[in-house]
Amino acid sequence: MTRQLRVAVVGAGPAGIYASDILTKAELPEEFSGVTVDIIDRDPTPFGLIRYGVAPDHPRIKEIIKALYRVMGNEDIRFFGNVDYGTDLKLDNLQLFYDAVIFATGARRDRDLDIPGIDLRGSFGAADFVYWYDGHPDVEREWDFQPHAETVAVLGVGNVGLDIARILAKTADELHVTEIPDNVYEGLKKNATKDVHVFARRGPAQVKFTPMELRELSHSPNIDVIVHPEGFELDEGSMDAIKASKSQKLVVDVLQNYLAKEETGAAHRIHIHFCQNPVEVLGEDGQVVGLRTEITELDGTGNVKGTGEFKDWPVQAVYRAIGYYSDNLSGLPFDLANGVVPNDGGRVIEIDGSPLPGAYVTGWIKRGPVGLIGHTKSDAAETIRLLMEDLDSLVAPEHAEREAFDRYLDSRGIEYTTWAGWEKLDAHERALGDAHTVDRERVKVVPRDAMVRIARD
Ligand code: NAP
């Protein structure tokens, strides 16, 4: 007798959707008549960081969304939103219904920066700010913009740092044409930022920006991009880095162009500084009043060493964009140093090296929070290949029929959303966009209960 292979994917971001797509196209042994996949997500909506991570002024990502829509249209793949792994269910619950569970939960928290003053009022994590401007339901609706905070520091020179700097430097009206929720538009009107200082602890050839994102920084008529010459050095290690990577060379070229450019007198400025390692957030009365950096110098290997010389920058807010960190998942081992689930090519392994049968990872929870969205495809392909190799050893679930999982969620009173529900919410948000006089593709609904109500209506 043949049966369906049943797989649960935890996380409906690109990593989880790509893995589901590859899985449904995989060649199966004869004992399986096919594969059906259920994607579970704690958000009531699919798409993970595409909805709650990509900056609202980056619409070109829409092409990726189109591809993900096509995958989700496959009837062998179902979506269960508003289901929180760890609270609503755990690995042993899922194993009652599925042969295998793939975790694609990404990384949603800010990596800690352990320097004095980091907890002062006015010191923020990039991930929190991104969640706020992207309208995530689980964050406060108001951002703590303070009227005196005209000069702001961004720590870290990755693309998240660029997103933060750009959103802070743009005007609320420039962003109003995007899908930002109403509370975010109203909040951004209170943003007093005029100067954003972005700090790299290493040199120009070591920044993690990508060329297109860096070039785009100057596209706003309201923003001047100013690259400061101090620390703009290209030592031997930097020349090697440029030779080894076309993209890194392009980034350095763009930085050099900014360096040579005259200011236009735009109302807002983004400054980029090199070889400044943040060592303390300075405070007064519990409030950020400055940032102290140690000046560094390149050591010829791509790394830097401190010079023992410090510089204080008068800033009224600090945003750290020094990388994301994944959540520790219930029932799975966790590598605290790297913020990932220990794995071998995607097979989850216990700390002692033994495999955790039937559990797999893909995306940022597998390899850490680096790489562009497209990179998760090759990741997913590797994980699915290993899952296919393991089919003989997987334990068949007690309740293999598809509807058993729906009944389980219903019996637990979990108000899950589905793909059909997302289509309703999608139509609702697009209608909200149409109602505006300016051309807006959608306006996001923010409160979780409102999203669930519309999706389950
Ligand atoms: P990232 O690219 O790893 O950049 C993190 C930055 O933080 C680096 O410049 C790093 O410097 C710096 N940093 C780390 N620890 C620090 C410390 N203690 N003090 C000072 N600086 C520190 O991470 P990300 O910006 O979070 O981006 C994550 C991934 O998402 C990346 O692959 C990115 O390209 C992608 N992404 C893409 C877009 C897009 O528009 N295409 C948008 C957002 C994110 P060091 O290099 O010296 O460690």
Coordinates of C-alpha atoms and ligand atoms in Angstrom, one line a residue:
M1 CA 0.0 0.0 0.0
T2 CA 1.3 3.4 -0.9
R3 CA 0.8 6.6 1.2
Q4 CA 1.6 10.2 1.1
L5 CA 4.9 11.4 2.6
R6 CA 3.8 14.1 5.1
V7 CA 6.2 16.9 5.9
A8 CA 5.7 20.0 8.1
V9 CA 7.7 23.1 7.5
V10 CA 8.0 25.6 10.3
G11 CA 8.4 29.1 8.9
A12 CA 6.6 30.5 5.8
G13 CA 9.4 32.8 4.7
P14 CA 11.3 32.3 1.5
A15 CA 13.4 29.5 3.1
G16 CA 10.4 27.5 4.1
I17 CA 8.5 28.1 0.8
Y18 CA 11.6 27.2 -1.4
A19 CA 12.1 24.0 0.6
S20 CA 8.4 23.1 0.2
D21 CA 8.6 23.7 -3.6
I22 CA 11.7 21.6 -4.0
L23 CA 10.1 18.9 -1.8
T24 CA 7.0 18.7 -4.0
K25 CA 9.2 18.2 -7.1
A26 CA 11.4 15.5 -5.5
E27 CA 11.5 12.0 -6.8
L28 CA 10.0 9.6 -4.2
P29 CA 10.4 5.9 -3.7
E30 CA 7.5 3.7 -4.8
E31 CA 6.0 3.3 -1.4
F32 CA 4.9 7.0 -1.5
S33 CA 2.1 8.1 -3.8
G34 CA 3.3 11.7 -3.4
V35 CA 4.2 14.3 -0.8
T36 CA 2.0 16.9 0.9
V37 CA 3.5 19.7 2.9
D38 CA 2.0 21.9 5.6
I39 CA 3.7 25.2 6.3
I40 CA 3.2 26.6 9.8
D41 CA 4.0 30.1 10.8
R42 CA 3.5 32.2 14.0
D43 CA 2.5 35.2 11.8
P44 CA -1.0 35.1 10.5
T45 CA 0.5 35.9 7.0
P46 CA 2.9 34.0 4.8
F47 CA 6.3 35.3 3.4
G48 CA 8.3 35.9 6.6
L49 CA 11.0 38.5 6.1
I50 CA 9.6 39.5 2.7
R51 CA 6.6 41.0 4.6
Y52 CA 8.4 41.8 7.9
G53 CA 12.0 42.3 7.0
V54 CA 12.4 43.9 3.6
A55 CA 12.2 47.7 3.7
P56 CA 9.0 49.2 2.3
D57 CA 10.8 51.3 -0.3
H58 CA 12.3 48.1 -1.9
P59 CA 9.5 47.1 -4.2
R60 CA 11.7 45.2 -6.7
I61 CA 11.4 42.3 -4.2
K62 CA 7.9 41.8 -5.7
E63 CA 9.3 39.5 -8.4
I64 CA 10.3 37.1 -5.6
I65 CA 6.8 37.3 -4.1
K66 CA 5.3 36.4 -7.5
A67 CA 7.4 33.3 -7.6
L68 CA 6.4 32.4 -4.0
Y69 CA 2.7 32.9 -4.8
R70 CA 3.1 30.4 -7.6
V71 CA 4.5 27.8 -5.1
M72 CA 1.8 28.5 -2.6
G73 CA -0.8 27.9 -5.3
N74 CA 0.3 24.2 -5.4
E75 CA -2.5 22.2 -3.8
D76 CA 0.0 19.9 -2.2
I77 CA 1.2 22.7 0.0
R78 CA -1.0 24.2 2.7
F79 CA -0.5 27.2 5.0
F80 CA -1.3 27.4 8.7
G81 CA -0.7 30.8 10.0
N82 CA -1.1 32.2 13.5
V83 CA 0.3 28.9 14.9
D84 CA 3.3 29.4 17.2
Y85 CA 5.8 26.6 17.3
G86 CA 6.9 26.3 21.0
T87 CA 3.7 27.6 22.4
D88 CA 0.9 26.1 20.4
L89 CA 2.8 22.9 19.5
K90 CA 6.2 21.3 19.7
L91 CA 8.3 18.8 17.9
D92 CA 6.6 15.7 19.5
N93 CA 3.2 17.1 18.6
L94 CA 4.2 17.6 15.0
Q95 CA 5.7 14.1 14.8
L96 CA 2.3 12.6 15.4
F97 CA 1.3 14.0 12.0
Y98 CA 4.4 14.2 9.9
D99 CA 7.3 11.9 8.8
A100 CA 9.7 14.9 8.9
V101 CA 9.8 18.5 10.2
I102 CA 11.9 21.1 8.5
F103 CA 12.6 24.3 10.5
A104 CA 13.0 27.5 8.5
T105 CA 12.4 30.0 11.2
G106 CA 15.1 32.4 10.2
A107 CA 16.5 35.0 12.6
R108 CA 14.4 37.7 13.9
R109 CA 16.2 39.2 16.9
D110 CA 19.1 41.6 17.1
R111 CA 22.5 40.2 18.0
D112 CA 23.6 41.6 21.3
L113 CA 26.2 44.3 21.5
D114 CA 27.8 44.2 24.9
I115 CA 29.0 47.7 25.4
P116 CA 28.2 50.2 28.2
G117 CA 25.2 52.3 27.6
I118 CA 23.5 50.0 25.1
D119 CA 20.3 49.9 27.2
L120 CA 19.9 53.7 27.4
R121 CA 16.7 55.3 26.1
G122 CA 17.3 56.1 22.5
S123 CA 19.5 53.0 21.9
F124 CA 17.7 50.6 19.6
G125 CA 18.1 47.3 17.8
A126 CA 17.7 47.4 14.0
A127 CA 15.4 44.3 14.0
D128 CA 12.9 46.1 16.4
F129 CA 12.9 49.2 14.1
V130 CA 12.4 47.0 11.0
Y131 CA 9.5 45.2 12.7
W132 CA 8.0 48.5 13.6
Y133 CA 8.2 50.1 10.1
D134 CA 7.1 46.9 8.5
G135 CA 4.0 46.8 10.7
H136 CA 4.6 43.5 12.6
P137 CA 1.7 42.8 14.9
D138 CA 3.7 41.9 17.9
V139 CA 5.6 45.3 18.4
E140 CA 4.4 48.5 19.9
R141 CA 2.6 50.7 17.5
E142 CA 4.5 53.9 18.5
W143 CA 8.3 54.3 17.9
D144 CA 10.2 56.3 20.4
F145 CA 11.3 59.2 18.1
Q146 CA 12.3 62.1 20.2
P147 CA 12.0 65.7 19.0
H148 CA 15.6 66.5 19.8
A149 CA 17.1 63.4 18.1
E150 CA 18.4 65.1 15.0
T151 CA 21.7 63.3 14.8
V152 CA 21.7 59.6 14.9
A153 CA 24.3 56.8 14.8
V154 CA 23.9 53.5 12.9
L155 CA 26.4 50.8 13.9
G156 CA 27.3 48.2 11.3
V157 CA 27.7 48.4 7.5
G158 CA 25.5 45.6 6.2
N159 CA 22.4 46.0 4.1
V160 CA 20.3 46.2 7.3
G161 CA 22.3 49.2 8.4
L162 CA 21.7 50.8 5.0
D163 CA 17.9 50.2 5.3
I164 CA 17.9 51.8 8.7
A165 CA 19.9 54.8 7.6
R166 CA 17.8 55.3 4.5
I167 CA 14.4 55.0 6.3
L168 CA 15.6 57.4 9.0
A169 CA 16.9 59.9 6.4
K170 CA 13.8 59.8 4.1
T171 CA 10.8 62.0 4.8
A172 CA 7.5 60.4 6.0
D173 CA 5.9 61.6 2.7
E174 CA 8.5 59.9 0.6
L175 CA 7.5 56.7 2.3
H176 CA 3.8 57.3 2.2
V177 CA 3.6 55.8 -1.3
T178 CA 4.7 52.5 0.0
E179 CA 2.7 49.9 1.9
I180 CA 3.6 51.3 5.4
P181 CA 0.7 51.1 7.8
D182 CA -1.0 54.3 8.9
N183 CA 0.6 54.2 12.4
V184 CA 4.0 54.1 10.8
Y185 CA 3.3 57.0 8.5
E186 CA 2.1 59.0 11.5
G187 CA 5.1 57.9 13.6
L188 CA 7.6 58.8 10.8
K189 CA 6.3 62.4 10.8
K190 CA 7.8 62.7 14.3
N191 CA 11.2 61.5 13.1
A192 CA 13.5 64.6 13.6
T193 CA 16.6 63.0 12.1
K194 CA 18.7 65.2 9.9
D195 CA 22.1 63.5 10.1
V196 CA 22.7 59.8 10.1
H197 CA 26.2 58.6 10.9
V198 CA 26.9 55.1 9.8
F199 CA 29.9 53.5 11.4
A200 CA 32.1 50.7 10.0
R201 CA 34.6 49.1 12.4
R202 CA 36.8 48.1 9.5
G203 CA 37.7 49.7 6.1
P204 CA 35.9 50.3 2.8
A205 CA 36.9 47.0 1.3
Q206 CA 35.4 45.1 4.3
V207 CA 31.9 46.6 4.3
K208 CA 29.0 44.2 3.8
F209 CA 26.9 46.4 1.6
T210 CA 25.9 45.2 -1.8
P211 CA 26.6 47.7 -4.7
M212 CA 23.0 48.2 -5.8
E213 CA 21.7 49.0 -2.3
L214 CA 24.7 51.4 -1.7
R215 CA 24.1 53.2 -5.0
E216 CA 20.4 53.5 -4.3
L217 CA 21.1 55.5 -1.1
S218 CA 21.6 58.6 -3.1
H219 CA 18.4 58.3 -5.1
S220 CA 16.3 60.4 -2.7
P221 CA 16.4 64.1 -3.5
N222 CA 16.3 64.7 0.2
I223 CA 19.5 62.9 1.0
D224 CA 23.2 63.7 0.5
V225 CA 25.5 60.7 1.0
I226 CA 28.9 61.8 2.5
V227 CA 31.7 59.4 2.8
H228 CA 34.4 60.7 5.2
P229 CA 38.0 60.3 4.2
E230 CA 39.4 59.4 7.7
G231 CA 39.9 55.7 7.7
F232 CA 39.2 55.3 4.0
E233 CA 42.3 53.2 3.4
L234 CA 43.0 50.3 1.1
D235 CA 45.8 48.2 2.5
E236 CA 47.2 45.0 1.0
G237 CA 44.4 42.9 2.5
S238 CA 41.9 45.3 1.0
M239 CA 43.4 45.1 -2.4
D240 CA 43.2 41.3 -2.2
A241 CA 39.5 41.5 -1.1
I242 CA 38.8 43.7 -4.1
K243 CA 40.6 41.4 -6.5
A244 CA 38.8 38.4 -5.1
S245 CA 35.3 39.8 -5.4
K246 CA 33.8 41.8 -8.3
S247 CA 30.9 42.9 -6.0
Q248 CA 33.3 44.2 -3.3
K249 CA 35.2 46.1 -6.0
L250 CA 31.9 47.7 -7.1
V251 CA 31.1 48.6 -3.5
V252 CA 34.5 50.3 -3.1
D253 CA 34.0 52.1 -6.5
V254 CA 30.6 53.5 -5.3
L255 CA 32.1 54.6 -2.0
Q256 CA 34.9 56.3 -3.9
N257 CA 32.4 58.1 -6.1
Y258 CA 30.5 59.3 -3.0
L259 CA 33.8 60.4 -1.5
A260 CA 34.6 62.6 -4.5
K261 CA 31.0 64.1 -4.7
E262 CA 30.1 67.6 -3.7
E263 CA 27.2 68.0 -1.3
T264 CA 24.0 69.2 -2.9
G265 CA 22.6 70.9 0.2
A266 CA 19.9 68.3 0.7
A267 CA 18.0 68.6 4.0
H268 CA 19.2 65.2 5.2
R269 CA 22.6 63.6 5.2
I270 CA 23.9 60.0 5.5
H271 CA 27.6 60.0 6.6
I272 CA 29.7 56.9 6.3
H273 CA 32.7 56.5 8.6
F274 CA 35.4 53.9 8.5
C275 CA 37.7 52.3 11.1
Q276 CA 35.5 53.4 14.0
N277 CA 34.7 50.7 16.5
P278 CA 31.8 51.5 18.8
V279 CA 32.9 51.0 22.4
E280 CA 30.3 52.9 24.5
V281 CA 26.9 54.6 24.1
L282 CA 27.2 57.8 26.2
G283 CA 24.3 58.8 28.4
E284 CA 22.9 61.5 30.6
D285 CA 19.8 61.1 32.7
G286 CA 19.2 57.6 31.2
Q287 CA 19.2 59.1 27.7
V288 CA 21.6 58.7 24.8
V289 CA 23.8 61.8 24.3
G290 CA 26.7 60.4 22.3
L291 CA 28.7 57.5 21.0
R292 CA 32.3 56.7 21.8
T293 CA 34.3 54.9 19.1
E294 CA 37.9 53.6 19.2
I295 CA 39.7 54.5 16.0
T296 CA 41.1 51.3 14.4
E297 CA 43.6 50.5 11.7
L298 CA 43.7 47.8 9.2
D299 CA 46.2 45.0 9.9
G300 CA 46.8 43.8 6.4
T301 CA 44.6 40.7 6.8
G302 CA 41.2 42.3 6.4
N303 CA 41.0 42.7 10.2
V304 CA 41.7 45.8 12.3
K305 CA 43.4 46.5 15.6
G306 CA 42.5 49.3 18.0
T307 CA 44.8 52.4 18.1
G308 CA 43.9 53.3 21.7
E309 CA 42.6 56.6 20.4
F310 CA 38.9 57.4 21.0
K311 CA 36.4 59.8 19.5
D312 CA 33.1 61.0 20.9
W313 CA 30.2 61.7 18.6
P314 CA 27.3 63.8 19.8
V315 CA 24.3 61.7 18.7
Q316 CA 20.8 61.5 20.3
A317 CA 20.0 58.0 19.2
V318 CA 21.9 54.8 18.3
Y319 CA 20.6 52.0 16.1
R320 CA 22.7 48.8 16.1
A321 CA 22.5 46.9 12.9
I322 CA 25.3 44.4 13.7
G323 CA 23.4 41.3 12.5
Y324 CA 20.4 39.2 13.4
Y325 CA 20.2 36.2 15.8
S326 CA 17.8 33.2 15.7
D327 CA 15.4 32.1 18.4
N328 CA 16.2 29.0 20.3
L329 CA 13.6 26.4 19.2
S330 CA 11.8 24.2 21.7
G331 CA 12.9 20.6 21.6
L332 CA 15.9 21.3 19.4
P333 CA 19.6 21.7 20.3
F334 CA 21.0 25.3 19.9
D335 CA 24.4 26.6 19.2
L336 CA 24.5 29.8 21.3
A337 CA 27.7 31.1 19.9
N338 CA 26.5 31.1 16.3
G339 CA 22.8 31.4 16.9
V340 CA 21.9 28.4 14.8
V341 CA 20.5 24.9 15.2
P342 CA 23.5 22.5 15.0
N343 CA 23.2 20.6 11.7
D344 CA 25.0 18.6 9.1
G345 CA 24.0 19.9 5.8
G346 CA 20.5 20.5 7.2
R347 CA 20.1 17.3 9.3
V348 CA 19.7 18.5 12.9
I349 CA 22.4 17.0 15.1
E350 CA 22.5 17.0 18.9
I351 CA 25.4 18.7 20.7
D352 CA 27.1 15.2 21.0
G353 CA 27.0 14.8 17.2
S354 CA 24.1 12.3 17.0
P355 CA 21.3 13.0 14.6
L356 CA 17.8 14.1 15.8
P357 CA 15.7 11.8 13.5
G358 CA 13.1 13.5 11.4
A359 CA 14.3 17.0 12.1
Y360 CA 15.9 19.3 9.5
V361 CA 16.8 23.0 9.1
T362 CA 17.1 25.3 6.2
G363 CA 17.8 29.1 5.7
W364 CA 19.2 31.4 8.4
I365 CA 18.5 29.0 11.3
K366 CA 20.7 26.5 9.4
R367 CA 23.6 28.7 8.4
G368 CA 23.3 32.0 10.2
P369 CA 21.8 35.3 9.2
V370 CA 23.8 36.0 6.1
G371 CA 23.1 35.9 2.4
L372 CA 20.4 37.3 0.1
I373 CA 17.0 35.7 -0.3
G374 CA 18.0 33.8 -3.4
H375 CA 20.7 32.0 -1.5
T376 CA 18.2 30.0 0.6
K377 CA 17.3 28.1 -2.6
S378 CA 20.6 26.1 -2.7
D379 CA 20.3 25.7 1.0
A380 CA 16.9 24.2 0.7
A381 CA 18.0 21.9 -2.1
E382 CA 20.7 20.4 0.1
T383 CA 18.4 19.9 3.0
I384 CA 15.8 18.2 0.8
R385 CA 18.4 15.9 -0.7
L386 CA 19.4 14.7 2.7
L387 CA 15.8 14.2 3.7
M388 CA 15.3 12.1 0.6
E389 CA 18.3 10.0 1.5
D390 CA 16.8 9.4 5.0
L391 CA 13.4 8.3 3.9
D392 CA 13.9 4.7 4.8
S393 CA 14.8 5.5 8.4
L394 CA 12.0 8.0 9.1
V395 CA 9.3 6.9 11.5
A396 CA 5.8 7.0 9.9
P397 CA 3.4 9.3 11.8
E398 CA 0.6 8.0 13.8
H399 CA -2.0 10.2 12.0
A400 CA -0.9 10.3 8.4
E401 CA -4.1 11.5 6.9
R402 CA -4.0 15.2 5.9
E403 CA -7.1 16.4 7.8
A404 CA -5.8 15.0 11.1
F405 CA -3.6 18.1 11.7
D406 CA -6.5 20.5 11.0
R407 CA -8.6 18.5 13.5
Y408 CA -5.8 18.7 16.1
L409 CA -5.5 22.5 15.7
D410 CA -9.4 22.8 16.0
S411 CA -9.5 20.6 19.0
R412 CA -6.9 22.9 20.7
G413 CA -8.9 26.0 19.8
I414 CA -6.0 27.5 17.7
E415 CA -7.3 30.1 15.4
Y416 CA -5.2 29.3 12.4
T417 CA -5.2 31.2 9.1
T418 CA -4.9 29.5 5.7
W419 CA -3.8 30.4 2.2
A420 CA -7.4 31.2 1.3
G421 CA -7.5 33.5 4.3
W422 CA -4.3 35.2 3.2
E423 CA -5.9 35.8 -0.2
K424 CA -8.8 37.6 1.6
L425 CA -6.4 39.7 3.7
D426 CA -4.3 40.4 0.6
A427 CA -7.4 41.7 -1.2
H428 CA -8.4 43.7 1.9
E429 CA -5.0 45.4 2.1
R430 CA -5.0 46.1 -1.7
A431 CA -8.4 47.7 -1.4
L432 CA -7.1 49.9 1.5
G433 CA -4.3 51.0 -0.9
D434 CA -6.8 51.7 -3.7
A435 CA -8.7 54.0 -1.4
H436 CA -5.8 56.5 -1.3
T437 CA -5.4 59.4 -3.8
V438 CA -1.7 58.6 -4.2
D439 CA -0.8 55.3 -5.9
R440 CA -0.3 52.7 -3.2
E441 CA -0.3 49.0 -3.9
R442 CA -1.5 48.1 -0.4
V443 CA -1.7 49.4 3.1
K444 CA -0.8 46.8 5.7
V445 CA -3.2 45.8 8.5
V446 CA -1.2 45.6 11.7
P447 CA -3.2 44.2 14.7
R448 CA -3.0 40.4 14.9
D449 CA -6.7 40.0 15.8
A450 CA -7.7 42.2 12.9
M451 CA -5.6 40.1 10.5
V452 CA -6.9 36.9 11.9
R453 CA -10.5 38.1 11.7
I454 CA -10.3 39.2 8.1
A455 CA -8.5 36.0 7.1
R456 CA -11.0 33.8 8.9
D457 CA -14.1 35.7 7.9
Ligands
NAP1 P1 25.7 41.8 7.9 O1 25.7 41.9 6.4 O2 26.4 40.6 8.5 O3 26.4 43.1 8.5 C1 26.6 43.3 9.8 C2 27.5 44.5 10.0 O4 27.6 44.7 11.4 C3 28.9 44.3 9.5 O5 29.4 45.5 8.9 C4 29.7 43.9 10.8 O6 31.1 44.3 10.7 C5 29.0 44.8 11.8 N1 29.3 44.4 13.1 C6 29.1 43.2 13.7 N2 29.4 43.2 15.0 C7 29.8 44.4 15.3 C8 30.3 45.1 16.4 N3 30.4 44.4 17.6 N4 30.6 46.4 16.3 C9 30.5 47.1 15.2 N5 30.1 46.5 14.0 C10 29.7 45.2 14.1 O7 24.2 41.7 8.5 P2 22.9 42.5 8.1 O8 23.1 43.8 7.7 O9 22.0 42.2 9.3 O10 22.3 41.7 6.9 C11 22.0 40.3 7.0 C12 21.8 39.7 5.6 O11 20.6 40.2 5.0 C13 22.9 40.1 4.6 O12 23.2 39.0 3.8 C14 22.3 41.2 3.8 O13 22.9 41.4 2.6 C15 20.8 40.8 3.7 N6 20.0 41.9 3.5 C16 19.8 42.3 2.2 C17 19.0 43.5 2.0 C18 18.8 44.0 0.6 O14 18.3 45.1 0.4 N7 19.3 43.4 -0.4 C19 18.4 44.2 3.0 C20 18.7 43.8 4.3 C21 19.4 42.6 4.6 P3 32.2 43.2 10.5 O15 32.1 42.9 9.0 O16 33.5 44.0 10.8 O17 31.9 42.1 11.4

